[in-house]
Short mmCIF file of C-alpha atoms and ligand atoms in Angstrom, two decimals:
data_model
loop_
_atom_site.label_atom_id
_atom_site.label_comp_id
_atom_site.label_asym_id
_atom_site.label_seq_id
_atom_site.Cartn_x
_atom_site.Cartn_y
_atom_site.Cartn_z
CA UNK H 1 -137.67 36.56 -35.67
CA UNK H 2 -138.26 33.28 -35.06
CA UNK H 3 -138.00 32.31 -31.75
CA UNK H 4 -138.93 29.04 -29.91
CA UNK H 5 -139.27 29.20 -25.88
CA UNK H 6 -138.62 26.24 -23.53
CA UNK H 7 -140.96 26.18 -20.19
CA UNK H 8 -141.19 23.87 -17.46
CA UNK H 9 -144.40 25.17 -15.48
CA UNK H 10 -146.93 28.61 -15.38
CA UNK H 11 -145.71 30.30 -18.34
CA UNK H 12 -146.23 33.72 -16.93
CA UNK H 13 -142.82 34.53 -19.15
CA UNK H 14 -144.37 33.03 -22.51
CA UNK H 15 -147.42 35.07 -21.58
CA UNK H 16 -145.53 38.27 -21.41
CA UNK H 17 -143.55 37.45 -24.58
CA UNK H 18 -147.08 37.04 -26.51
CA UNK H 19 -148.67 39.91 -25.24
CA UNK H 20 -145.88 42.36 -25.57
CA UNK H 21 -146.74 45.41 -27.48
CA UNK H 22 -142.91 46.18 -28.21
CA UNK H 23 -142.41 42.40 -29.89
CA UNK H 24 -145.69 42.70 -32.07
CA UNK H 25 -144.78 42.28 -35.48
CA UNK H 26 -140.72 41.72 -34.41
CA UNK H 27 -140.84 38.22 -33.37
CA UNK H 28 -142.81 35.17 -33.83
CA UNK H 29 -143.19 32.52 -31.42
CA UNK H 30 -143.29 29.22 -33.56
CA UNK H 31 -142.54 26.50 -30.88
CA UNK H 32 -143.00 26.00 -27.14
CA UNK H 33 -141.01 22.96 -26.11
CA UNK H 34 -141.21 21.63 -22.49
CA UNK H 35 -139.61 18.74 -20.61
CA UNK H 36 -142.94 17.61 -19.16
CA UNK H 37 -146.01 16.08 -20.61
CA UNK H 38 -148.14 18.98 -19.52
CA UNK H 39 -148.04 21.97 -17.85
CA UNK H 40 -150.12 25.35 -17.70
CA UNK H 41 -147.53 27.34 -20.38
CA UNK H 42 -148.61 24.62 -22.84
CA UNK H 43 -152.19 24.89 -22.47
CA UNK H 44 -151.36 28.90 -23.19
CA UNK H 45 -149.21 27.87 -26.29
CA UNK H 46 -152.41 25.82 -27.56
CA UNK H 47 -154.50 28.61 -26.95
CA UNK H 48 -152.02 30.71 -29.13
CA UNK H 49 -151.92 27.60 -31.79
CA UNK H 50 -148.29 27.36 -31.61
CA UNK H 51 -146.62 23.97 -31.93
CA UNK H 52 -145.75 22.31 -28.49
CA UNK H 53 -143.05 20.04 -28.40
CA UNK H 54 -141.93 17.82 -25.27
CA UNK H 55 -138.13 16.77 -24.80
CA UNK H 56 -136.42 14.11 -23.06
CA UNK H 57 -135.23 10.67 -22.26
CA UNK H 58 -139.25 9.28 -21.39
CA UNK H 59 -141.26 7.14 -23.22
CA UNK H 60 -142.76 9.28 -26.09
CA UNK H 61 -140.72 12.27 -25.59
CA UNK H 62 -138.55 13.53 -28.43
CA UNK H 63 -134.94 13.77 -28.28
CA UNK H 64 -132.80 16.77 -28.29
CA UNK H 65 -131.18 15.36 -31.28
CA UNK H 66 -134.95 15.57 -32.98
CA UNK H 67 -135.44 18.76 -31.48
CA UNK H 68 -132.59 20.43 -33.19
CA UNK H 69 -133.61 19.43 -36.36
CA UNK H 70 -137.32 20.78 -35.59
CA UNK H 71 -136.21 23.74 -34.53
CA UNK H 72 -133.88 23.92 -37.80
CA UNK H 73 -136.68 23.08 -39.93
CA UNK H 74 -138.72 25.86 -38.40
CA UNK H 75 -135.98 28.54 -38.93
CA UNK H 76 -135.76 29.47 -35.10
CA UNK H 77 -133.12 31.92 -34.57
CA UNK H 78 -133.27 32.33 -30.76
CA UNK H 79 -134.25 30.27 -28.17
CA UNK H 80 -135.49 31.48 -24.90
CA UNK H 81 -135.67 29.69 -21.58
CA UNK H 82 -138.44 30.88 -19.59
CA UNK H 83 -138.48 28.69 -16.56
CA UNK H 84 -137.26 25.84 -18.29
CA UNK H 85 -135.59 23.77 -15.49
CA UNK H 86 -132.97 20.92 -17.68
CA UNK H 87 -129.69 22.00 -18.67
CA UNK H 88 -129.55 22.23 -22.09
CA UNK H 89 -127.13 19.46 -23.93
CA UNK H 90 -123.75 21.35 -25.34
CA UNK H 91 -124.51 20.06 -29.00
CA UNK H 92 -127.78 22.42 -28.95
CA UNK H 93 -125.66 24.80 -27.36
CA UNK H 94 -123.03 25.11 -29.80
CA UNK H 95 -125.99 24.80 -32.55
CA UNK H 96 -127.50 27.68 -31.68
CA UNK H 97 -124.12 29.69 -30.15
CA UNK H 98 -125.40 32.77 -28.48
CA UNK H 99 -128.30 32.41 -29.59
CA UNK H 100 -130.14 30.75 -26.40
CA UNK H 101 -131.17 33.25 -23.64
CA UNK H 102 -132.35 32.18 -20.15
CA UNK H 103 -134.06 34.57 -17.54
CA UNK H 104 -133.24 34.28 -13.89
CA UNK H 105 -134.92 35.48 -10.77
CA UNK H 106 -132.29 37.31 -9.05
CA UNK H 107 -129.31 39.48 -10.02
CA UNK H 108 -126.67 37.11 -11.51
CA UNK H 109 -123.51 36.35 -10.55
CA UNK H 110 -125.17 36.24 -7.00
CA UNK H 111 -127.92 33.79 -6.31
CA UNK H 112 -127.41 31.35 -9.28
CA UNK H 113 -126.09 27.92 -10.18
CA UNK H 114 -127.66 24.52 -9.37
CA UNK H 115 -130.57 24.19 -7.26
CA UNK H 116 -131.37 27.66 -7.62
CA UNK H 117 -134.60 27.85 -9.25
CA UNK H 118 -137.99 29.02 -8.30
CA UNK H 119 -138.71 29.78 -4.65
CA UNK H 120 -135.09 28.61 -3.42
CA UNK H 121 -133.64 31.46 -5.37
CA UNK H 122 -136.19 34.03 -3.71
CA UNK H 123 -135.33 31.71 0.31
CA UNK H 124 -131.60 32.51 -0.35
CA UNK H 125 -131.67 36.38 -0.89
CA UNK H 126 -134.55 36.81 1.79
CA UNK H 127 -132.16 34.95 4.15
CA UNK H 128 -128.83 37.23 3.17
CA UNK H 129 -130.44 40.45 4.16
CA UNK H 130 -129.83 41.79 0.42
CA UNK H 131 -131.36 45.01 0.30
CA UNK H 132 -131.78 44.63 -3.64
CA UNK H 133 -133.05 41.64 -5.99
CA UNK H 134 -134.01 41.65 -9.73
CA UNK H 135 -134.12 39.86 -12.88
CA UNK H 136 -131.19 38.73 -14.94
CA UNK H 137 -131.30 37.73 -18.66
CA UNK H 138 -128.01 36.13 -20.14
CA UNK H 139 -126.76 33.87 -22.58
CA UNK H 140 -126.53 30.68 -21.92
CA UNK H 141 -124.04 28.19 -22.03
CA UNK H 142 -122.96 24.41 -20.61
CA UNK H 143 -123.51 25.70 -16.71
CA UNK H 144 -126.47 27.05 -15.09
CA UNK H 145 -126.85 30.76 -14.63
CA UNK H 146 -123.17 31.11 -16.00
CA UNK H 147 -123.22 32.75 -19.13
CA UNK H 148 -122.64 36.54 -19.96
CA UNK H 149 -125.45 38.81 -18.77
CA UNK H 150 -127.55 40.88 -21.81
CA UNK H 151 -129.77 43.03 -19.07
CA UNK H 152 -130.58 43.41 -15.69
CA UNK H 153 -133.30 45.37 -13.62
CA UNK H 154 -133.09 45.72 -10.02
CA UNK H 155 -135.94 46.09 -7.31
CA UNK H 156 -136.17 47.53 -3.51
CA UNK H 157 -136.60 44.72 -1.36
CA UNK H 158 -135.83 46.42 1.80
CA UNK H 159 -139.57 46.05 3.73
CA UNK H 160 -140.42 42.74 2.54
CA UNK H 161 -141.62 40.18 5.29
CA UNK H 162 -141.06 36.93 3.27
CA UNK H 163 -139.74 35.08 0.12
CA UNK H 164 -142.74 35.08 -1.58
CA UNK H 165 -143.13 38.63 -1.35
CA UNK H 166 -139.95 38.87 -3.35
CA UNK H 167 -140.75 36.59 -5.57
CA UNK H 168 -144.05 38.61 -6.50
CA UNK H 169 -142.05 41.69 -6.95
CA UNK H 170 -139.13 39.81 -9.13
CA UNK H 171 -141.73 38.49 -11.19
CA UNK H 172 -143.23 41.62 -12.09
CA UNK H 173 -140.00 42.84 -13.31
CA UNK H 174 -139.33 39.86 -15.26
CA UNK H 175 -142.14 40.10 -17.38
CA UNK H 176 -140.97 43.70 -18.57
CA UNK H 177 -137.36 42.79 -18.92
CA UNK H 178 -137.94 39.48 -20.79
CA UNK H 179 -139.66 41.33 -23.96
CA UNK H 180 -137.22 44.09 -23.43
CA UNK H 181 -134.13 41.92 -24.33
CA UNK H 182 -135.88 39.98 -26.87
CA UNK H 183 -136.74 43.42 -28.66
CA UNK H 184 -133.04 44.26 -28.20
CA UNK H 185 -131.80 41.14 -29.92
CA UNK H 186 -134.44 40.81 -32.47
CA UNK H 187 -133.12 44.41 -33.56
CA UNK H 188 -129.65 43.45 -33.60
CA UNK H 189 -128.78 46.19 -30.58
CA UNK H 190 -126.93 43.16 -29.02
CA UNK H 191 -123.27 42.44 -29.63
CA UNK H 192 -120.47 40.61 -27.95
CA UNK H 193 -117.27 42.12 -28.08
CA UNK H 194 -114.18 40.64 -26.73
CA UNK H 195 -116.22 38.46 -24.28
CA UNK H 196 -118.22 41.62 -22.90
CA UNK H 197 -121.91 41.94 -24.09
CA UNK H 198 -122.68 45.65 -25.34
CA UNK H 199 -126.21 46.69 -25.43
CA UNK H 200 -127.05 49.50 -28.19
CA UNK H 201 -129.21 52.19 -27.76
C1 LIG E 1 -139.44 32.58 -13.52
O1 LIG E 1 -139.37 33.41 -12.23
C2 LIG E 1 -137.92 32.52 -14.37
O2 LIG E 1 -137.32 33.62 -13.91
C3 LIG E 1 -137.30 31.31 -13.62
O3 LIG E 1 -138.73 30.15 -13.81
C4 LIG E 1 -139.75 31.16 -13.51
C5 LIG E 1 -140.49 30.83 -14.47
O4 LIG E 1 -142.05 31.32 -14.32
N1 LIG E 1 -136.15 30.81 -14.53
P1 LIG E 1 -142.73 31.29 -15.48
O5 LIG E 1 -143.38 30.02 -15.66
O6 LIG E 1 -142.74 32.01 -16.45
O7 LIG E 1 -144.48 31.78 -14.85
#
């Protein structure tokens, strides 16, 4: 399966995808897309000889229409948002209906939505005194962190001392969960039945 990964920053989830033995021979990352002209994730893409594209309205960036054409011509079957901070336009969501997924660093439907990204998520979790957090991979729709949940993994945070500590624990889980989710999708194990995700074993 040919995939595109959308990023805005570090790219540790992109690295987890590229390094995953589970995904070797099953998927191929054909494009890395960012809303930033430069970001560490782009460096990683270049090192792996993956095409990079910068999307948005700024001078020199490509439009979402143009990007859609490129993704189509690259025969991209799945778009993975791995730390991409911008909302995906409706046209692209409809074009790739149920073929765009996102990883969120908390257990949705809690601690998601506008402004809930990066350390903000972990601060909110910390302040709530929640005893567990985790990561969620979900389908993407027109609203932030709102699509159907595909897979989740929990982590115990009973004794953490700071939001940073939660972030560290959750990131480790993200790096396992995202490749697992992609593997399930690529092997046809994820089905949407009557609006509910079914994970076939
Ligand atoms: C991750 O925590 C992901 O869940 C969130 O943004 C962060 C991206 O991290 N959506 P990285 O760029 O993959 O290191």
